[in-house]
PDB file of C-alpha atoms and ligand atoms in Angstrom:
ATOM      1  CA  MET A   1     -14.127  -1.157  -5.391  1.00  0.00           C
ATOM      2  CA  ARG A   2     -12.182   0.019  -2.619  1.00  0.00           C
ATOM      3  CA  ALA A   3     -11.489   3.746  -2.487  1.00  0.00           C
ATOM      4  CA  LEU A   4      -9.256   5.585   0.191  1.00  0.00           C
ATOM      5  CA  ILE A   5      -9.989   9.285   0.699  1.00  0.00           C
ATOM      6  CA  VAL A   6      -7.230  11.124   2.175  1.00  0.00           C
ATOM      7  CA  GLU A   7      -8.643  14.436   3.394  1.00  0.00           C
ATOM      8  CA  ASP A   8      -8.461  16.564   6.597  1.00  0.00           C
ATOM      9  CA  GLU A   9     -11.575  18.817   6.018  1.00  0.00           C
ATOM     10  CA  PRO A  10     -14.462  16.821   7.619  1.00  0.00           C
ATOM     11  CA  GLY A  11     -16.988  18.616   5.290  1.00  0.00           C
ATOM     12  CA  ILE A  12     -15.280  17.574   2.290  1.00  0.00           C
ATOM     13  CA  VAL A  13     -14.851  14.030   3.602  1.00  0.00           C
ATOM     14  CA  SER A  14     -18.610  13.423   4.355  1.00  0.00           C
ATOM     15  CA  TYR A  15     -19.475  15.001   0.910  1.00  0.00           C
ATOM     16  CA  LEU A  16     -16.965  12.709  -0.948  1.00  0.00           C
ATOM     17  CA  ARG A  17     -17.834   9.659   1.155  1.00  0.00           C
ATOM     18  CA  ARG A  18     -21.610  10.064   0.599  1.00  0.00           C
ATOM     19  CA  HIS A  19     -21.355  10.663  -3.081  1.00  0.00           C
ATOM     20  CA  LEU A  20     -18.768   7.704  -3.714  1.00  0.00           C
ATOM     21  CA  GLU A  21     -20.848   5.328  -1.632  1.00  0.00           C
ATOM     22  CA  SER A  22     -23.874   6.318  -3.894  1.00  0.00           C
ATOM     23  CA  GLU A  23     -21.470   5.352  -6.847  1.00  0.00           C
ATOM     24  CA  GLY A  24     -20.989   2.027  -5.275  1.00  0.00           C
ATOM     25  CA  PHE A  25     -17.442   2.509  -3.911  1.00  0.00           C
ATOM     26  CA  VAL A  26     -16.436   0.970  -0.512  1.00  0.00           C
ATOM     27  CA  VAL A  27     -15.044   4.191   1.148  1.00  0.00           C
ATOM     28  CA  GLU A  28     -12.257   4.412   3.895  1.00  0.00           C
ATOM     29  CA  THR A  29     -10.832   7.677   5.080  1.00  0.00           C
ATOM     30  CA  ALA A  30      -7.590   9.120   6.427  1.00  0.00           C
ATOM     31  CA  GLY A  31      -7.506  12.656   7.905  1.00  0.00           C
ATOM     32  CA  ASP A  32      -3.761  12.734   8.389  1.00  0.00           C
ATOM     33  CA  GLY A  33      -0.547  12.067   6.200  1.00  0.00           C
ATOM     34  CA  ASP A  34       1.122   9.411   8.449  1.00  0.00           C
ATOM     35  CA  VAL A  35      -2.283   7.551   9.036  1.00  0.00           C
ATOM     36  CA  ALA A  36      -2.760   7.572   5.218  1.00  0.00           C
ATOM     37  CA  LEU A  37       0.751   6.121   4.239  1.00  0.00           C
ATOM     38  CA  ASP A  38       0.267   3.347   6.956  1.00  0.00           C
ATOM     39  CA  MET A  39      -3.063   2.688   5.532  1.00  0.00           C
ATOM     40  CA  LEU A  40      -1.946   2.423   1.920  1.00  0.00           C
ATOM     41  CA  LEU A  41       0.938  -0.001   2.799  1.00  0.00           C
ATOM     42  CA  THR A  42      -1.329  -2.283   4.796  1.00  0.00           C
ATOM     43  CA  ARG A  43      -4.712  -2.428   2.763  1.00  0.00           C
ATOM     44  CA  PRO A  44      -5.280  -2.804  -0.916  1.00  0.00           C
ATOM     45  CA  TYR A  45      -7.256  -0.120  -2.548  1.00  0.00           C
ATOM     46  CA  ASP A  46      -8.452   0.127  -6.091  1.00  0.00           C
ATOM     47  CA  VAL A  47      -8.042   3.768  -5.965  1.00  0.00           C
ATOM     48  CA  VAL A  48      -7.066   6.755  -3.778  1.00  0.00           C
ATOM     49  CA  THR A  49      -7.747  10.529  -3.686  1.00  0.00           C
ATOM     50  CA  LEU A  50      -5.024  12.538  -2.009  1.00  0.00           C
ATOM     51  CA  ASP A  51      -5.192  16.065  -0.677  1.00  0.00           C
ATOM     52  CA  ILE A  52      -1.961  18.007  -0.261  1.00  0.00           C
ATOM     53  CA  VAL A  53      -2.230  19.992   2.742  1.00  0.00           C
ATOM     54  CA  LEU A  54      -2.635  17.517   5.720  1.00  0.00           C
ATOM     55  CA  PRO A  55      -1.735  17.168   9.349  1.00  0.00           C
ATOM     56  CA  GLY A  56       1.297  14.800   9.500  1.00  0.00           C
ATOM     57  CA  MET A  57       3.181  14.334   6.318  1.00  0.00           C
ATOM     58  CA  ASN A  58       1.727  16.073   3.254  1.00  0.00           C
ATOM     59  CA  GLY A  59       0.204  14.423   0.397  1.00  0.00           C
ATOM     60  CA  TYR A  60       3.295  14.731  -1.853  1.00  0.00           C
ATOM     61  CA  GLU A  61       5.249  12.897   0.638  1.00  0.00           C
ATOM     62  CA  VAL A  62       2.611  10.391   1.392  1.00  0.00           C
ATOM     63  CA  CYS A  63       2.524   9.707  -2.565  1.00  0.00           C
ATOM     64  CA  ARG A  64       6.214   9.552  -2.976  1.00  0.00           C
ATOM     65  CA  ARG A  65       6.848   7.415   0.061  1.00  0.00           C
ATOM     66  CA  ALA A  66       3.903   4.993  -1.052  1.00  0.00           C
ATOM     67  CA  ARG A  67       5.279   4.594  -4.513  1.00  0.00           C
ATOM     68  CA  GLU A  68       8.891   3.905  -3.053  1.00  0.00           C
ATOM     69  CA  MET A  69       7.481   1.203  -0.758  1.00  0.00           C
ATOM     70  CA  GLY A  70       5.678  -0.461  -3.949  1.00  0.00           C
ATOM     71  CA  VAL A  71       2.205   0.622  -3.550  1.00  0.00           C
ATOM     72  CA  VAL A  72       0.704   0.410  -7.008  1.00  0.00           C
ATOM     73  CA  ALA A  73      -2.949   1.853  -6.192  1.00  0.00           C
ATOM     74  CA  PRO A  74      -3.797   4.535  -8.703  1.00  0.00           C
ATOM     75  CA  ILE A  75      -3.606   7.951  -6.829  1.00  0.00           C
ATOM     76  CA  LEU A  76      -5.446  10.706  -7.799  1.00  0.00           C
ATOM     77  CA  MET A  77      -4.137  14.075  -6.323  1.00  0.00           C
ATOM     78  CA  LEU A  78      -6.286  16.942  -5.339  1.00  0.00           C
ATOM     79  CA  THR A  79      -4.035  19.915  -5.908  1.00  0.00           C
ATOM     80  CA  ALA A  80      -4.459  23.635  -5.253  1.00  0.00           C
ATOM     81  CA  LYS A  81      -2.680  26.336  -7.460  1.00  0.00           C
ATOM     82  CA  ASP A  82      -0.468  28.208  -4.856  1.00  0.00           C
ATOM     83  CA  GLY A  83       1.886  26.406  -2.586  1.00  0.00           C
ATOM     84  CA  ALA A  84       5.567  25.088  -3.143  1.00  0.00           C
ATOM     85  CA  TYR A  85       4.583  22.374  -5.520  1.00  0.00           C
ATOM     86  CA  ASP A  86       2.628  22.329  -8.601  1.00  0.00           C
ATOM     87  CA  GLU A  87       0.675  19.395 -10.869  1.00  0.00           C
ATOM     88  CA  ALA A  88       3.766  18.614 -12.712  1.00  0.00           C
ATOM     89  CA  ASP A  89       5.543  17.490  -9.391  1.00  0.00           C
ATOM     90  CA  ALA A  90       2.446  15.486  -8.574  1.00  0.00           C
ATOM     91  CA  LEU A  91       3.043  13.177 -11.688  1.00  0.00           C
ATOM     92  CA  GLU A  92       6.738  13.037 -11.256  1.00  0.00           C
ATOM     93  CA  ILE A  93       6.497  11.675  -7.641  1.00  0.00           C
ATOM     94  CA  GLY A  94       4.080   8.872  -8.787  1.00  0.00           C
ATOM     95  CA  ALA A  95       0.637  10.194  -8.933  1.00  0.00           C
ATOM     96  CA  ASP A  96      -1.654   8.925 -11.899  1.00  0.00           C
ATOM     97  CA  ASP A  97      -3.779  12.103 -12.267  1.00  0.00           C
ATOM     98  CA  PHE A  98      -4.585  15.382 -10.482  1.00  0.00           C
ATOM     99  CA  LEU A  99      -7.503  17.734 -10.062  1.00  0.00           C
ATOM    100  CA  ARG A 100      -7.530  21.146  -8.926  1.00  0.00           C
ATOM    101  CA  LYS A 101      -9.344  22.362  -5.948  1.00  0.00           C
ATOM    102  CA  PRO A 102     -12.320  23.526  -6.235  1.00  0.00           C
ATOM    103  CA  PHE A 103     -13.351  20.495  -8.234  1.00  0.00           C
ATOM    104  CA  SER A 104     -16.838  19.347  -9.674  1.00  0.00           C
ATOM    105  CA  LEU A 105     -17.981  15.894  -8.146  1.00  0.00           C
ATOM    106  CA  VAL A 106     -19.104  14.692 -11.618  1.00  0.00           C
ATOM    107  CA  VAL A 107     -15.624  15.397 -12.875  1.00  0.00           C
ATOM    108  CA  LEU A 108     -13.833  13.676  -9.825  1.00  0.00           C
ATOM    109  CA  VAL A 109     -15.866  10.347 -10.192  1.00  0.00           C
ATOM    110  CA  ALA A 110     -15.331  10.346 -13.985  1.00  0.00           C
ATOM    111  CA  ARG A 111     -11.554  10.804 -13.278  1.00  0.00           C
ATOM    112  CA  LEU A 112     -11.893   8.007 -10.709  1.00  0.00           C
ATOM    113  CA  ARG A 113     -13.457   5.612 -13.068  1.00  0.00           C
ATOM    114  CA  ALA A 114     -11.032   6.159 -15.860  1.00  0.00           C
ATOM    115  CA  LEU A 115      -8.158   5.282 -13.270  1.00  0.00           C
ATOM    116  CA  LEU A 116      -9.987   2.156 -12.297  1.00  0.00           C
ATOM    117  CA  ARG A 117     -10.475   1.166 -15.670  1.00  0.00           C
ATOM    118  CA  ARG A 118      -6.827   1.733 -16.465  1.00  0.00           C
ATOM    119  CA  GLY A 119      -5.759  -0.231 -13.372  1.00  0.00           C
ATOM    120  CA  PRO A 120      -2.364   0.244 -11.622  1.00  0.00           C
ATOM    121  CA  ALA A 121       0.180   1.549 -13.926  1.00  0.00           C
ATOM    122  CA  PRO A 122       3.093  -0.837 -14.785  1.00  0.00           C
ATOM    123  CA  ARG A 123       5.877   0.438 -12.459  1.00  0.00           C
ATOM    124  CA  ALA A 124       9.164  -1.529 -11.953  1.00  0.00           C
ATOM    125  CA  GLN A 125       9.017  -1.884  -8.158  1.00  0.00           C
ATOM    126  CA  LEU A 126      11.946  -3.420  -6.619  1.00  0.00           C
ATOM    127  CA  LEU A 127      12.068  -4.001  -2.842  1.00  0.00           C
ATOM    128  CA  GLU A 128      15.273  -4.819  -1.710  1.00  0.00           C
ATOM    129  CA  VAL A 129      16.714  -6.092   1.839  1.00  0.00           C
ATOM    130  CA  GLY A 130      20.288  -6.845   1.449  1.00  0.00           C
ATOM    131  CA  ASP A 131      20.669  -9.194  -1.352  1.00  0.00           C
ATOM    132  CA  LEU A 132      17.065 -10.149  -0.985  1.00  0.00           C
ATOM    133  CA  ALA A 133      14.945  -8.530  -3.841  1.00  0.00           C
ATOM    134  CA  ILE A 134      11.267  -8.890  -4.872  1.00  0.00           C
ATOM    135  CA  ASP A 135       9.673  -7.249  -7.978  1.00  0.00           C
ATOM    136  CA  THR A 136       6.176  -6.421  -6.630  1.00  0.00           C
ATOM    137  CA  ARG A 137       4.626  -6.115 -10.350  1.00  0.00           C
ATOM    138  CA  THR A 138       5.940  -9.537 -11.416  1.00  0.00           C
ATOM    139  CA  HIS A 139       6.279 -11.365  -7.939  1.00  0.00           C
ATOM    140  CA  MET A 140       9.731 -12.355  -8.952  1.00  0.00           C
ATOM    141  CA  VAL A 141      11.752 -13.189  -5.939  1.00  0.00           C
ATOM    142  CA  THR A 142      15.419 -13.510  -5.873  1.00  0.00           C
ATOM    143  CA  ARG A 143      18.331 -13.790  -3.435  1.00  0.00           C
ATOM    144  CA  SER A 144      22.087 -13.039  -4.848  1.00  0.00           C
ATOM    145  CA  GLY A 145      20.429 -13.130  -8.281  1.00  0.00           C
ATOM    146  CA  LYS A 146      18.902 -16.630  -7.983  1.00  0.00           C
ATOM    147  CA  ALA A 147      15.384 -17.087  -8.247  1.00  0.00           C
ATOM    148  CA  ILE A 148      13.278 -18.408  -5.530  1.00  0.00           C
ATOM    149  CA  ASP A 149       9.811 -20.012  -5.970  1.00  0.00           C
ATOM    150  CA  LEU A 150       7.169 -18.810  -3.510  1.00  0.00           C
ATOM    151  CA  THR A 151       3.568 -19.684  -3.101  1.00  0.00           C
ATOM    152  CA  PRO A 152       1.231 -16.696  -3.268  1.00  0.00           C
ATOM    153  CA  ARG A 153       0.518 -16.493   0.682  1.00  0.00           C
ATOM    154  CA  GLU A 154       4.522 -16.822   1.169  1.00  0.00           C
ATOM    155  CA  TYR A 155       4.974 -14.049  -1.316  1.00  0.00           C
ATOM    156  CA  GLN A 156       2.407 -11.887   0.232  1.00  0.00           C
ATOM    157  CA  ILE A 157       3.841 -12.228   3.741  1.00  0.00           C
ATOM    158  CA  LEU A 158       7.190 -11.287   2.419  1.00  0.00           C
ATOM    159  CA  GLU A 159       6.333  -8.390   0.501  1.00  0.00           C
ATOM    160  CA  TYR A 160       4.213  -7.060   3.483  1.00  0.00           C
ATOM    161  CA  LEU A 161       7.356  -7.263   5.626  1.00  0.00           C
ATOM    162  CA  MET A 162       9.635  -5.952   2.827  1.00  0.00           C
ATOM    163  CA  ARG A 163       7.616  -2.893   2.314  1.00  0.00           C
ATOM    164  CA  THR A 164       8.946  -1.528   5.985  1.00  0.00           C
ATOM    165  CA  PRO A 165      12.198  -3.221   6.617  1.00  0.00           C
ATOM    166  CA  GLY A 166      13.131  -3.187  10.135  1.00  0.00           C
ATOM    167  CA  VAL A 167       9.770  -2.712  11.259  1.00  0.00           C
ATOM    168  CA  PRO A 168       8.070  -5.557  13.255  1.00  0.00           C
ATOM    169  CA  ARG A 169       4.510  -6.692  12.128  1.00  0.00           C
ATOM    170  CA  SER A 170       2.306  -8.607  14.244  1.00  0.00           C
ATOM    171  CA  LYS A 171       0.407 -11.762  13.457  1.00  0.00           C
ATOM    172  CA  VAL A 172      -2.857  -9.990  13.465  1.00  0.00           C
ATOM    173  CA  GLU A 173      -1.462  -7.230  11.036  1.00  0.00           C
ATOM    174  CA  ILE A 174      -0.014 -10.110   8.711  1.00  0.00           C
ATOM    175  CA  LEU A 175      -3.137 -11.988   8.869  1.00  0.00           C
ATOM    176  CA  GLU A 176      -5.290  -9.017   8.035  1.00  0.00           C
ATOM    177  CA  TYR A 177      -3.030  -8.017   5.064  1.00  0.00           C
ATOM    178  CA  VAL A 178      -2.474 -11.451   3.596  1.00  0.00           C
ATOM    179  CA  TRP A 179      -5.710 -13.490   4.718  1.00  0.00           C
ATOM    180  CA  GLY A 180      -8.047 -10.409   4.819  1.00  0.00           C
ATOM    181  CA  PRO A 181      -9.925  -9.008   7.807  1.00  0.00           C
ATOM    182  CA  ASP A 182     -12.563 -11.670   7.623  1.00  0.00           C
ATOM    183  CA  PHE A 183     -10.202 -14.410   8.280  1.00  0.00           C
ATOM    184  CA  LEU A 184     -11.548 -16.498  11.562  1.00  0.00           C
ATOM    185  CA  GLY A 185      -9.024 -19.341  11.633  1.00  0.00           C
ATOM    186  CA  ASP A 186      -5.861 -19.587  14.114  1.00  0.00           C
ATOM    187  CA  GLU A 187      -3.531 -16.990  13.893  1.00  0.00           C
ATOM    188  CA  ASN A 188      -0.722 -19.647  14.225  1.00  0.00           C
ATOM    189  CA  VAL A 189      -1.045 -20.224  10.604  1.00  0.00           C
ATOM    190  CA  VAL A 190       1.182 -17.110  10.205  1.00  0.00           C
ATOM    191  CA  GLU A 191       4.022 -19.006  12.121  1.00  0.00           C
ATOM    192  CA  VAL A 192       3.552 -22.082   9.831  1.00  0.00           C
ATOM    193  CA  TYR A 193       4.068 -19.834   6.855  1.00  0.00           C
ATOM    194  CA  VAL A 194       6.991 -18.010   8.277  1.00  0.00           C
ATOM    195  CA  ARG A 195       8.725 -21.289   8.659  1.00  0.00           C
ATOM    196  CA  TYR A 196       8.064 -22.362   5.039  1.00  0.00           C
ATOM    197  CA  LEU A 197       9.347 -18.832   3.958  1.00  0.00           C
ATOM    198  CA  ARG A 198      12.533 -19.214   5.962  1.00  0.00           C
ATOM    199  CA  ARG A 199      13.241 -22.582   4.335  1.00  0.00           C
ATOM    200  CA  LYS A 200      13.239 -20.904   1.148  1.00  0.00           C
ATOM    201  CA  ILE A 201      14.518 -17.188   1.469  1.00  0.00           C
ATOM    202  CA  ASP A 202      17.111 -18.007   4.502  1.00  0.00           C
ATOM    203  CA  ALA A 203      18.211 -21.452   5.272  1.00  0.00           C
ATOM    204  CA  PRO A 204      19.599 -22.410   1.824  1.00  0.00           C
ATOM    205  CA  PHE A 205      21.657 -19.188   1.979  1.00  0.00           C
ATOM    206  CA  GLY A 206      22.767 -19.589   5.779  1.00  0.00           C
ATOM    207  CA  LEU A 207      21.133 -16.188   6.653  1.00  0.00           C
ATOM    208  CA  SER A 208      18.227 -15.013   8.827  1.00  0.00           C
ATOM    209  CA  THR A 209      16.713 -11.947   7.261  1.00  0.00           C
ATOM    210  CA  LEU A 210      13.401 -13.032   8.634  1.00  0.00           C
ATOM    211  CA  LYS A 211      13.399 -12.176  12.129  1.00  0.00           C
ATOM    212  CA  THR A 212      11.140 -13.165  15.096  1.00  0.00           C
ATOM    213  CA  VAL A 213      10.545 -10.027  17.425  1.00  0.00           C
ATOM    214  CA  ARG A 214       9.650 -11.909  20.572  1.00  0.00           C
ATOM    215  CA  GLY A 215       6.082 -10.544  21.953  1.00  0.00           C
ATOM    216  CA  VAL A 216       5.734  -8.526  18.899  1.00  0.00           C
ATOM    217  CA  GLY A 217       5.684 -10.357  15.615  1.00  0.00           C
ATOM    218  CA  TYR A 218       8.134 -10.381  12.690  1.00  0.00           C
ATOM    219  CA  LYS A 219      10.281  -8.128  10.395  1.00  0.00           C
ATOM    220  CA  VAL A 220      12.977  -8.392   7.781  1.00  0.00           C
ATOM    221  CA  GLU A 221      16.186  -6.956   8.212  1.00  0.00           C
TER     222      GLU A 221
HETATM  223 CA1   CA B 301      -6.496  19.754   3.497  1.00  0.00          CA
END
């Protein structure tokens, strides 16, 4: 079970990390909202704890944007009573649960386990670039309303690029997301799959949505 702890107070981070690791979680941490969003977009987590007051964008903004970009990982927001937002807002923007600070570790772990058992909530997640659309829940891909059949790897590459339209991703980033950090093969495998993808999503429609950014990588636009 991979958990992401988004929290900027080192004391709480090490406390949570120690405890969750002893409960069998593999823990990663982010102390900044912008970093957290990037991690959520690029790595799969089974569960996330998200603090609200953070350097960079705040926890609400991280949650809202992550959901908009198709992240389905269950999110537990750690809220405080005072401030511009309240707990109802947390659920409204796509958090699965919330816990008010200060919280008890036992309760936190129980809530995380409940979220894990429940798994990602079914959310209609449509990502669109022009007339190309993918549903991140069903993995259905369409262009101009016509269904396109992709292999799982092709789909994952496309989903990754469509989460951040216009932003180029390097071969290494794509490899890490689609094949995982332990992949030791040739990074040119990405080129091969990009070619397959273009044959399915672009060529039949006379379009070039999947672009090569010289010296950087690939993007959809
Ligand atoms: Ca904080």
